[in-house]
Amino acid sequence: EALLGRGTSAAAVAIGGNVATVATSSPGVAAVAAVPPGKGESRGDCGVGSSSWQEPRKAGSPVSSPSSKITHSGDVSIGGAVVVEDQPDVSAVLSAYNQQGDPTLYEEYYSGLKHFIECSLDCHRAELSQLFYPLFVHMYLELVYNQHESEAKSFFERFHGDQECYYQDDLRVLSSLTKKEHMKGNETMLDFRTSKFVLRISRDSYQLLKRHLQEKQNNQIWNIVQEHLYIDIFDGMPRSKQQIDAMVGSLAGEAKREANKAKVFFGLLKEPEFDVPLDDEDEEGENEEGKPKKKKPKKDNVGSKSKKQDPNAPPQNRIPLPELKDSDKLDKVMNMKEAARRVRLGPECLPSICFYTFLNAYQGLTAVDITDDSSMIVGGFADSTVRVWSVTPKKLRSVKTAADLSLIDKESDDVLERIMDEKTASELKILYGHSGPVYGTSFSPDRNYLLSCSEDGTVRLWSLQTFTCLVGYKGHNYPVWDTQFSPYGYYFVSGGHDRVARLWATDHYQPLRIFAGHLADVTCTRFHPNSNYIATGSADRTIRLWDVLNGNCVRIFTGHKGPIHSLAFSPNGRFLATGATDGRVLLWDIGHGLMVGELKGHTDTIYALRFSRDGEILASGSMDNTVRLWDAVKAFEDLETDDFTTATGHINLPENSQDLLLGTYMTKSTPVVHLHFTRRNLLLAAGAYSSQ
Amino acid sequence: MEATKMASPKSAPKDAQVMAQILKDMGITEYEPRVINQMLEFAYRYVTTILEDAKIYSSHAKKSSVDADDVRLAIQCRTDQSFTSPPPRDFLLDIARQKNQTPLPLIKPYSGPRLPPDRYCLTAPNYRLKSLQKKVSSTAGRITVPRLSVGAVSSRPSTPTLGTPSAQTVSVSAKVGAPVSLAGQRFTVQIPSSQPAGKSATPTTPTVQNVLINPSLIGPKNILITTNMVPPGAADPNPLKRKHEDDDDYDAL
């Protein structure tokens, strides 16, 4: 299928041993001429970061024949955008593919490169060693895809032991892919094959590599490198192995610097001004005369009573948000009163932890959520039920039946109490409806609705006033791993096995936004406190930040070595903490797009992360049956994020996990699944007891 | 997942040992012992299905024996049918781009609970009351509605189970989740007058003696009563007419 008429900015085609690179710097070129083989300059740089990848457009649907899929191996996907390759004669490319290096010689190429890298200078070796893994995987997959089974097998046997330990899981999956048919169903591997692995290498190391590979006898491997790798060059000191190890690990390599360049409005939205009525009993020690009514600046964003707009905050109407109802206003007033009583946490004053253990769950507890005011707790279970408990002595009541409703006096003052049915009040309500294990639950901020998402592919909205199911949102046709309401209600996000996250509104039966770009399942989805951005963690070991307004991916964070299972935004909106199966908590600066901290200590998957109400403490809960508290203030202060470091894309991470760890609290045998700070900074934790 | 004790090699059959080895090769070290049984069962069922399909294909192609092509075809068909994989990436990027182009819709203020249109919600009643017993009521206005006991847990979707024909009251088991309130719901009560056979859309429902509607239960305009006041011995009323009533039922709901 002709790819004319689509805009492209840069393309690289490897044909017959020569590299023909066409780069157009003008965005949105209307027509692209097919590049005949053999022509075109050999630019030598495989997609240097300074070339303009502006407004690349997606090509038309791929051609059906499998060999032409090879031509897409040069495609790059960054947050939804794909660069189109020039596609000359299909037959020329077909023959070109086979000539891209004799499959029987792949082992020679790889060992030659290995020898060169191992003999290079120490300072460069760490960076150049990054090439081993992607090249190994790509070459192996090429051999398998082109049905050179025996060569693939011996290639794998010989070199799989050289790879880094954190790639072992991937290698195990790879070892089971021995035939082309095996690859067909595995979308993740197919995507990996057709995308370019991103490496970040300093200019000096890159020059060294290029000089070596451009020697005549290394031409083949140079082609392979150019075909499958994207080398993002930065000017600066070569990175040490430690630095590299902190940031690699994802299926697509690291993130290009451009991927993290877009402006992100990480500030918080202005809270509406209130007149807070002061109760005498709340204000002990106040003077007798009435104070002028003014809002107490409890949260730090509220401190700015000035009219100036925070430059980092999004405009109020950037995305439509529901208006505040009277009940919401009352809730906010309550919130502020509680905030006045809040305990100030810090290294000297650690929170008390109250643990809610689910008994007799028989390893079926799969999701937990607690309301913001800590009045209700919900558990999603593997038997497809959703159970809601009341945490306070006040029982759960549902609205009366119509028969009884017609009998009450509608004019009485306590009509809101009278509509509730006392006869069926109970501490526990069970909600039936899903047909598969419930993997995610989320209360709405106004406590009227509950969301639950399940392996059956639906997200269900339940009413907490009638305790019945209102809507089933169908869109993911595969298990949905996580869902969350927006902090302002009305919107919610869900992420699932189909590798996309979807933004929904409660009154639309179809999603409003689809966030596509991850290479593997989306396992965790969270809203930013200002509701303008969504963070998604995925099994491809990256975290992406998406803009709700237009669906663009504005940040890609790599560094975890396993699927991400927990995300937490700091209350001021500037930082993101993430936890994965590798037991590390990574801290990210959203504005600059950098990793700013690494907290080591847990020994198993981290399923729960939460910042305290004012952001002083980060609590993490893990499958290793512990809750750990980290000093967030210290972790984020004194960051060297000046222009120079942001240009390189990484900063030096201090090895201060031990200093930041404030406490480790062990449970007997209960993995921690959920953490929640009450409005007064008491830490609640939840998990299911596993008799082990 | 509990750690498993290795089954002693003497007692485990060869297949189980092979399966345990496969699990070990794939890096799964902790699993309940029943996982091996499950995996073996799955493997057996899958292979049997494939081979049966392959036999069908090869006999369709009038071949004397099953060969590799038949098996390949069988595998491919089953994969497309049972083991679907999520859509490919370029397709997802494409639909994402289309979906993300439309601006976010504005939110109407003061619109109560924000839910999709009713046909996309699960708030409609999923039962319909039908009484089939012919009983000429003495007065036209006196009809009994069965007393509903909603809230009973039942897994059968929409078959109302009515009591015995002689019972005065009827309990309907509705899918849990149906709202309890009947206010605002329209439902039709049909009182066919002839023999019950072949009458209603749900021929399995036994009949009810009489139907009384409590007017306070339902709004004055919400009930559509079709009473065929045909004397007992009469032949079937006009089937077309009933069909029209049936249509009314669906329209009303």
Short mmCIF file of C-alpha atoms in Angstrom, two decimals, chain A residues 110-521:
data_model
loop_
_atom_site.label_atom_id
_atom_site.label_comp_id
_atom_site.label_asym_id
_atom_site.label_seq_id
_atom_site.Cartn_x
_atom_site.Cartn_y
_atom_site.Cartn_z
CA TYR A 110 27.67 -10.42 17.80
CA SER A 111 30.86 -11.90 19.16
CA GLY A 112 32.89 -9.43 17.15
CA LEU A 113 31.02 -6.55 18.69
CA LYS A 114 31.28 -8.12 22.10
CA HIS A 115 35.01 -8.39 21.75
CA PHE A 116 35.32 -4.77 20.71
CA ILE A 117 33.24 -3.50 23.59
CA GLU A 118 35.04 -5.57 26.15
CA CYS A 119 38.34 -4.21 24.96
CA SER A 120 37.28 -0.61 25.07
CA LEU A 121 38.17 1.86 27.75
CA ASP A 122 36.52 1.45 31.12
CA CYS A 123 34.72 4.74 30.97
CA HIS A 124 33.06 3.80 27.72
CA ARG A 125 32.50 0.17 28.38
CA ALA A 126 29.51 0.60 30.64
CA GLU A 127 27.70 2.71 28.10
CA LEU A 128 28.53 0.54 25.15
CA SER A 129 27.48 -2.56 27.05
CA GLN A 130 23.97 -1.28 26.77
CA LEU A 131 24.03 -2.53 23.21
CA PHE A 132 24.30 -6.15 24.15
CA TYR A 133 20.79 -6.82 25.26
CA PRO A 134 18.77 -5.10 22.52
CA LEU A 135 21.03 -6.42 19.81
CA PHE A 136 20.84 -9.90 21.20
CA VAL A 137 17.06 -9.85 21.34
CA HIS A 138 16.61 -8.25 17.96
CA MET A 139 18.99 -10.56 16.22
CA TYR A 140 17.42 -13.56 17.86
CA LEU A 141 13.94 -12.45 16.88
CA GLU A 142 15.04 -11.83 13.31
CA LEU A 143 16.41 -15.32 13.11
CA VAL A 144 13.22 -16.78 14.52
CA TYR A 145 10.97 -14.63 12.36
CA ASN A 146 12.78 -15.72 9.24
CA GLN A 147 12.64 -19.30 10.30
CA HIS A 148 16.29 -19.99 10.82
CA GLU A 149 15.53 -22.13 13.82
CA SER A 150 18.81 -23.89 14.32
CA GLU A 151 20.82 -20.71 14.01
CA ALA A 152 18.48 -19.02 16.43
CA LYS A 153 18.88 -21.80 18.93
CA SER A 154 22.64 -21.83 18.84
CA PHE A 155 22.74 -18.04 18.94
CA PHE A 156 20.60 -18.06 22.05
CA GLU A 157 22.60 -20.78 23.74
CA ARG A 158 25.82 -19.00 23.20
CA PHE A 159 24.98 -15.51 24.31
CA HIS A 160 22.06 -15.53 26.68
CA GLY A 161 24.25 -15.95 29.70
CA ASP A 162 26.04 -12.68 29.03
CA GLN A 163 23.04 -10.53 29.56
CA GLU A 164 22.27 -8.50 32.63
CA CYS A 165 20.47 -10.19 35.46
CA TYR A 166 17.48 -7.92 35.29
CA TYR A 167 16.64 -9.15 31.83
CA GLN A 168 16.34 -12.75 32.92
CA ASP A 169 12.56 -12.79 32.79
CA ASP A 170 12.53 -11.52 29.25
CA LEU A 171 15.12 -14.07 28.24
CA ARG A 172 13.04 -16.83 29.66
CA VAL A 173 10.08 -15.71 27.56
CA LEU A 174 12.37 -15.48 24.56
CA SER A 175 13.67 -18.98 25.06
CA SER A 176 10.17 -20.29 24.56
CA LEU A 177 9.76 -18.43 21.29
CA THR A 178 11.44 -20.75 18.89
CA LYS A 179 9.19 -20.60 15.89
CA LYS A 180 7.64 -17.86 13.88
CA GLU A 181 4.17 -19.05 14.85
CA HIS A 182 4.97 -18.53 18.48
CA MET A 183 5.56 -14.89 17.82
CA LYS A 184 2.29 -14.30 16.10
CA GLY A 185 0.13 -14.24 19.16
CA ASN A 186 2.58 -12.39 21.31
CA GLU A 187 1.83 -8.76 20.65
CA THR A 188 4.47 -7.55 23.02
CA MET A 189 7.24 -9.33 21.16
CA LEU A 190 5.90 -8.18 17.82
CA ASP A 191 5.86 -4.61 19.00
CA PHE A 192 9.33 -5.00 20.35
CA ARG A 193 10.52 -6.25 16.99
CA THR A 194 9.00 -3.39 15.12
CA SER A 195 10.06 -0.61 17.43
CA LYS A 196 13.46 0.84 17.94
CA PHE A 197 15.17 0.27 21.22
CA VAL A 198 16.39 3.56 22.62
CA LEU A 199 19.87 3.86 24.05
CA ARG A 200 21.33 6.94 25.62
CA ILE A 201 25.04 7.23 25.06
CA SER A 202 27.43 10.11 25.53
CA ARG A 203 28.91 11.64 22.46
CA ASP A 204 32.41 10.32 23.08
CA SER A 205 31.33 6.75 23.45
CA TYR A 206 29.19 7.07 20.41
CA GLN A 207 32.03 8.33 18.28
CA LEU A 208 34.10 5.41 19.38
CA LEU A 209 31.43 2.95 18.46
CA LYS A 210 30.70 4.53 15.14
CA ARG A 211 34.28 4.60 14.10
CA HIS A 212 34.65 0.94 14.83
CA LEU A 213 31.46 -0.14 13.16
CA GLN A 214 31.96 1.81 10.04
CA GLU A 215 35.05 -0.11 9.21
CA LYS A 216 34.51 -2.18 6.19
CA GLN A 217 34.31 -5.56 7.77
CA ASN A 218 31.76 -4.44 10.31
CA ASN A 219 29.29 -3.10 7.85
CA GLN A 220 26.73 -5.79 8.52
CA ILE A 221 26.49 -5.22 12.18
CA TRP A 222 26.38 -1.51 11.59
CA ASN A 223 23.28 -2.07 9.52
CA ILE A 224 21.72 -4.17 12.18
CA VAL A 225 22.47 -1.54 14.77
CA GLN A 226 20.94 1.15 12.64
CA GLU A 227 17.91 -0.92 11.87
CA HIS A 228 16.95 -1.74 15.41
CA LEU A 229 18.47 0.80 17.73
CA TYR A 230 17.91 4.44 18.23
CA ILE A 231 20.88 6.07 19.86
CA ASP A 232 20.04 9.27 21.68
CA ILE A 233 23.27 11.15 22.07
CA PHE A 234 23.90 13.53 24.91
CA ASP A 235 26.83 15.79 25.60
CA GLY A 236 28.35 15.08 28.91
CA MET A 237 30.28 12.64 30.96
CA PRO A 238 29.81 9.00 30.09
CA ARG A 239 27.60 7.36 32.67
CA SER A 240 28.81 4.84 35.14
CA LYS A 241 27.41 1.36 35.29
CA GLN A 242 25.51 2.26 38.41
CA GLN A 243 23.80 5.18 36.79
CA ILE A 244 22.93 3.17 33.76
CA ASP A 245 21.59 0.30 35.79
CA ALA A 246 19.30 2.66 37.62
CA MET A 247 17.64 3.84 34.45
CA VAL A 248 17.53 0.93 32.06
CA GLY A 249 15.26 -2.05 32.23
CA SER A 250 12.25 -1.25 30.16
CA LEU A 251 11.26 -3.15 27.07
CA ALA A 252 11.88 -0.21 24.81
CA GLY A 253 15.12 0.98 26.31
CA GLU A 254 15.23 4.38 27.86
CA ALA A 255 13.24 7.44 27.01
CA LYS A 256 14.47 9.88 24.43
CA ARG A 257 15.02 13.34 25.72
CA GLU A 258 12.39 14.73 23.41
CA ALA A 259 9.84 12.43 24.86
CA ASN A 260 10.21 14.28 28.13
CA LYS A 261 10.38 17.79 26.82
CA ALA A 262 6.75 18.79 26.59
CA LYS A 263 5.50 21.27 29.14
CA VAL A 264 3.53 19.67 31.90
CA PHE A 265 1.25 21.65 34.13
CA PHE A 266 2.03 19.93 37.36
CA GLY A 267 0.66 22.62 39.65
CA LEU A 268 -2.60 22.27 41.49
CA LEU A 269 -5.88 23.87 40.62
CA LYS A 270 -7.03 26.71 42.80
CA GLU A 271 -9.45 25.68 45.44
CA PRO A 272 -12.59 27.80 45.47
CA GLU A 273 -12.82 30.43 48.16
CA PHE A 274 -15.04 29.58 51.04
CA ASP A 275 -16.36 31.29 54.04
CA VAL A 276 -15.62 28.82 56.72
CA PRO A 277 -17.96 29.15 59.62
CA LEU A 278 -15.92 28.87 62.77
CA ASP A 279 -17.40 26.73 65.46
CA ASP A 280 -16.55 27.76 68.95
CA GLU A 281 -15.85 24.23 70.02
CA ASP A 282 -13.33 23.73 67.28
CA GLU A 283 -11.39 26.81 68.11
CA GLU A 284 -10.17 26.43 71.62
CA GLY A 285 -8.11 29.25 72.81
CA GLU A 286 -9.48 31.76 70.38
CA ASN A 287 -10.43 35.18 71.47
CA GLU A 288 -14.00 35.73 72.26
CA GLU A 289 -14.65 38.30 69.66
CA GLY A 290 -15.65 36.87 66.38
CA LYS A 291 -12.84 36.51 63.96
CA PRO A 292 -13.31 37.87 60.50
CA LYS A 293 -14.38 35.09 58.28
CA LYS A 294 -11.50 33.94 56.24
CA LYS A 295 -10.29 30.69 54.91
CA LYS A 296 -7.52 29.04 56.83
CA PRO A 297 -4.58 28.28 54.61
CA LYS A 298 -4.16 24.65 55.44
CA LYS A 299 -2.77 23.21 52.29
CA ASP A 300 0.27 24.76 50.79
CA ASN A 301 -1.36 25.53 47.50
CA VAL A 302 -3.96 27.54 49.29
CA GLY A 303 -1.22 29.66 50.82
CA SER A 304 -1.18 31.73 47.70
CA LYS A 305 -4.18 33.86 48.28
CA SER A 306 -2.77 36.17 45.68
CA LYS A 307 -4.46 36.52 42.38
CA LYS A 308 -1.35 35.39 40.52
CA GLN A 309 -1.76 32.18 38.66
CA ASP A 310 0.84 29.57 39.40
CA PRO A 311 2.70 29.30 36.10
CA ASN A 312 2.91 25.57 36.51
CA ALA A 313 -0.75 25.10 37.20
CA PRO A 314 -3.15 24.43 34.39
CA PRO A 315 -5.85 27.00 33.65
CA GLN A 316 -9.02 26.26 35.58
CA ASN A 317 -10.99 25.43 32.50
CA ARG A 318 -8.33 23.51 30.65
CA ILE A 319 -10.45 20.44 31.02
CA PRO A 320 -14.12 20.65 31.92
CA LEU A 321 -14.69 19.70 35.51
CA PRO A 322 -17.98 19.21 37.32
CA GLU A 323 -19.21 22.13 39.38
CA LEU A 324 -19.19 21.96 43.14
CA LYS A 325 -22.47 20.91 44.62
CA ASP A 326 -23.57 21.96 48.06
CA SER A 327 -22.68 18.58 49.45
CA ASP A 328 -19.22 18.94 47.98
CA LYS A 329 -18.83 22.28 49.64
CA LEU A 330 -19.84 20.85 52.97
CA ASP A 331 -17.34 18.11 52.44
CA LYS A 332 -14.61 20.60 51.76
CA VAL A 333 -15.45 22.47 54.92
CA MET A 334 -15.17 19.23 56.86
CA ASN A 335 -11.89 18.58 55.14
CA MET A 336 -10.50 21.89 56.22
CA LYS A 337 -11.63 21.41 59.77
CA GLU A 338 -9.93 18.05 59.85
CA ALA A 339 -6.87 19.55 58.30
CA ALA A 340 -6.63 21.92 61.21
CA ARG A 341 -6.33 18.93 63.49
CA ARG A 342 -3.85 17.21 61.30
CA VAL A 343 -0.67 15.87 62.82
CA ARG A 344 2.47 17.32 61.35
CA LEU A 345 4.60 14.38 60.34
CA GLY A 346 8.30 14.24 59.99
CA PRO A 347 11.33 12.20 60.95
CA GLU A 348 10.66 13.07 64.58
CA CYS A 349 6.98 12.40 64.41
CA LEU A 350 6.09 9.26 62.53
CA PRO A 351 2.49 8.34 61.86
CA SER A 352 0.71 5.64 63.73
CA ILE A 353 -0.33 2.79 61.51
CA CYS A 354 -3.66 1.05 61.79
CA PHE A 355 -3.82 -2.19 59.84
CA TYR A 356 -7.05 -3.63 58.52
CA THR A 357 -6.53 -7.33 57.96
CA PHE A 358 -8.95 -9.21 55.78
CA LEU A 359 -9.46 -12.62 57.29
CA ASN A 360 -10.70 -15.71 55.55
CA ALA A 361 -10.11 -14.22 52.15
CA TYR A 362 -8.31 -17.40 51.02
CA GLN A 363 -5.90 -15.42 48.90
CA GLY A 364 -8.80 -13.95 47.05
CA LEU A 365 -8.38 -10.30 47.98
CA THR A 366 -7.33 -8.53 44.82
CA ALA A 367 -8.17 -4.87 45.32
CA VAL A 368 -8.80 -2.48 48.19
CA ASP A 369 -9.80 1.15 48.41
CA ILE A 370 -10.68 3.50 51.25
CA THR A 371 -12.73 6.68 50.96
CA ASP A 372 -11.03 9.99 51.44
CA ASP A 373 -12.68 10.58 54.78
CA SER A 374 -11.82 7.02 55.80
CA SER A 375 -15.41 6.03 56.45
CA MET A 376 -15.73 3.05 54.12
CA ILE A 377 -13.42 0.36 52.87
CA VAL A 378 -14.07 -1.78 49.81
CA GLY A 379 -12.48 -5.06 48.85
CA GLY A 380 -12.51 -6.60 45.40
CA PHE A 381 -12.19 -10.35 45.43
CA ALA A 382 -11.23 -13.15 43.13
CA ASP A 383 -14.71 -14.64 43.46
CA SER A 384 -16.00 -11.60 41.56
CA THR A 385 -17.71 -9.98 44.53
CA VAL A 386 -17.16 -6.47 45.73
CA ARG A 387 -17.64 -6.03 49.44
CA VAL A 388 -18.09 -2.69 51.14
CA TRP A 389 -17.58 -2.28 54.86
CA SER A 390 -18.18 0.66 57.07
CA VAL A 391 -15.10 1.54 59.05
CA THR A 392 -16.89 3.85 61.45
CA PRO A 393 -19.61 2.72 63.85
CA LYS A 394 -22.16 4.18 61.48
CA LYS A 395 -23.69 1.37 59.48
CA LEU A 396 -24.19 1.25 55.73
CA ARG A 397 -27.70 2.15 54.77
CA SER A 398 -29.39 2.05 51.44
CA VAL A 399 -32.26 4.14 50.26
CA LYS A 400 -35.73 2.86 51.03
CA THR A 401 -37.93 1.20 48.47
CA ALA A 402 -40.41 3.26 46.56
CA ALA A 403 -43.24 1.94 48.66
CA ASP A 404 -41.69 3.23 51.81
CA LEU A 405 -40.45 6.41 50.26
CA SER A 406 -43.95 7.47 49.45
CA LEU A 407 -44.88 7.20 53.09
CA ILE A 408 -42.33 9.54 54.55
CA ASP A 409 -42.92 13.16 55.24
CA LYS A 410 -41.04 15.02 52.57
CA GLU A 411 -41.11 18.31 54.36
CA SER A 412 -39.37 17.27 57.52
CA ASP A 413 -35.93 18.58 58.25
CA ASP A 414 -34.27 15.25 58.50
CA VAL A 415 -35.68 13.94 55.26
CA LEU A 416 -32.21 12.84 54.24
CA GLU A 417 -32.13 10.55 57.22
CA ARG A 418 -35.63 9.31 56.70
CA ILE A 419 -35.03 8.13 53.19
CA MET A 420 -32.49 5.67 54.48
CA ASP A 421 -33.73 2.25 55.33
CA GLU A 422 -32.90 1.21 58.87
CA LYS A 423 -34.14 -2.32 58.54
CA THR A 424 -31.43 -3.39 56.13
CA ALA A 425 -28.62 -1.40 57.65
CA SER A 426 -25.51 -3.45 58.06
CA GLU A 427 -21.80 -3.12 58.31
CA LEU A 428 -21.18 -5.07 55.17
CA LYS A 429 -22.79 -4.88 51.79
CA ILE A 430 -21.91 -7.31 49.06
CA LEU A 431 -22.18 -6.29 45.45
CA TYR A 432 -22.59 -8.98 42.84
CA GLY A 433 -22.30 -8.43 39.15
CA HIS A 434 -18.86 -9.09 37.81
CA SER A 435 -18.06 -12.38 36.17
CA GLY A 436 -14.39 -12.49 36.98
CA PRO A 437 -11.95 -11.48 39.69
CA VAL A 438 -12.16 -7.81 40.59
CA TYR A 439 -8.77 -6.25 40.10
CA GLY A 440 -9.37 -2.60 40.90
CA THR A 441 -11.76 -0.56 43.00
CA SER A 442 -12.16 3.16 43.49
CA PHE A 443 -14.52 5.32 45.52
CA SER A 444 -15.74 8.57 44.06
CA PRO A 445 -14.67 11.67 45.99
CA ASP A 446 -18.27 12.44 46.94
CA ARG A 447 -18.76 8.85 48.18
CA ASN A 448 -21.83 8.33 46.03
CA TYR A 449 -20.30 5.92 43.56
CA LEU A 450 -17.92 3.03 43.51
CA LEU A 451 -16.03 1.74 40.53
CA SER A 452 -14.75 -1.74 40.09
CA CYS A 453 -12.89 -3.30 37.21
CA SER A 454 -12.53 -6.95 36.55
CA GLU A 455 -11.06 -9.72 34.49
CA ASP A 456 -14.32 -9.87 32.54
CA GLY A 457 -13.28 -6.72 30.67
CA THR A 458 -15.87 -4.37 32.14
CA VAL A 459 -15.73 -1.50 34.57
CA ARG A 460 -18.83 -1.27 36.74
CA LEU A 461 -20.25 1.77 38.44
CA TRP A 462 -22.12 1.01 41.63
CA SER A 463 -24.31 3.36 43.59
CA LEU A 464 -23.46 3.57 47.26
CA GLN A 465 -26.93 4.82 48.03
CA THR A 466 -28.84 1.87 46.70
CA PHE A 467 -25.91 -0.59 46.63
CA THR A 468 -26.83 -1.70 43.15
CA CYS A 469 -24.97 -1.64 39.88
CA LEU A 470 -25.73 1.31 37.66
CA VAL A 471 -23.57 0.97 34.57
CA GLY A 472 -21.20 -1.49 33.00
CA TYR A 473 -18.62 0.20 30.79
CA LYS A 474 -17.48 -2.09 28.06
CA GLY A 475 -14.49 -1.18 26.00
CA HIS A 476 -11.56 -3.21 27.06
CA ASN A 477 -12.31 -6.69 25.84
CA TYR A 478 -9.56 -8.07 28.00
CA PRO A 479 -8.93 -8.03 31.73
CA VAL A 480 -8.89 -4.55 33.20
CA TRP A 481 -6.15 -4.29 35.78
CA ASP A 482 -6.80 -0.95 37.44
CA THR A 483 -9.27 1.89 37.62
CA GLN A 484 -9.49 5.17 39.47
CA PHE A 485 -11.89 8.08 39.82
CA SER A 486 -10.60 11.57 39.16
CA PRO A 487 -9.99 13.65 42.28
CA TYR A 488 -12.93 15.83 41.24
CA GLY A 489 -15.22 12.98 40.30
CA TYR A 490 -17.03 12.48 37.00
CA TYR A 491 -14.00 11.18 35.06
CA PHE A 492 -12.31 7.89 35.61
CA VAL A 493 -9.45 6.03 34.03
CA SER A 494 -8.99 2.34 33.45
CA GLY A 495 -6.08 0.31 32.15
CA GLY A 496 -5.96 -3.28 31.03
CA HIS A 497 -4.46 -6.14 29.16
CA ASP A 498 -5.09 -4.54 25.77
CA ARG A 499 -2.14 -2.20 26.49
CA VAL A 500 -4.20 0.97 26.53
CA ALA A 501 -5.62 3.15 29.22
CA ARG A 502 -9.02 4.72 28.68
CA LEU A 503 -10.52 7.87 30.09
CA TRP A 504 -14.25 7.69 30.68
CA ALA A 505 -16.89 10.00 32.04
CA THR A 506 -19.69 8.49 34.05
CA ASP A 507 -22.29 9.75 31.61
CA HIS A 508 -20.69 8.44 28.42
CA TYR A 509 -20.88 4.79 27.56
CA GLN A 510 -17.75 5.02 25.44
CA PRO A 511 -14.34 6.26 26.48
CA LEU A 512 -13.44 9.88 25.90
CA ARG A 513 -9.74 9.28 25.47
CA ILE A 514 -7.59 6.32 24.57
CA PHE A 515 -3.98 6.38 25.70
CA ALA A 516 -2.09 3.96 23.48
CA GLY A 517 1.63 3.54 23.44
CA HIS A 518 2.64 1.00 26.00
CA LEU A 519 4.22 -2.17 24.73
CA ALA A 520 2.62 -4.39 27.33
CA ASP A 521 -0.35 -4.42 29.70
#
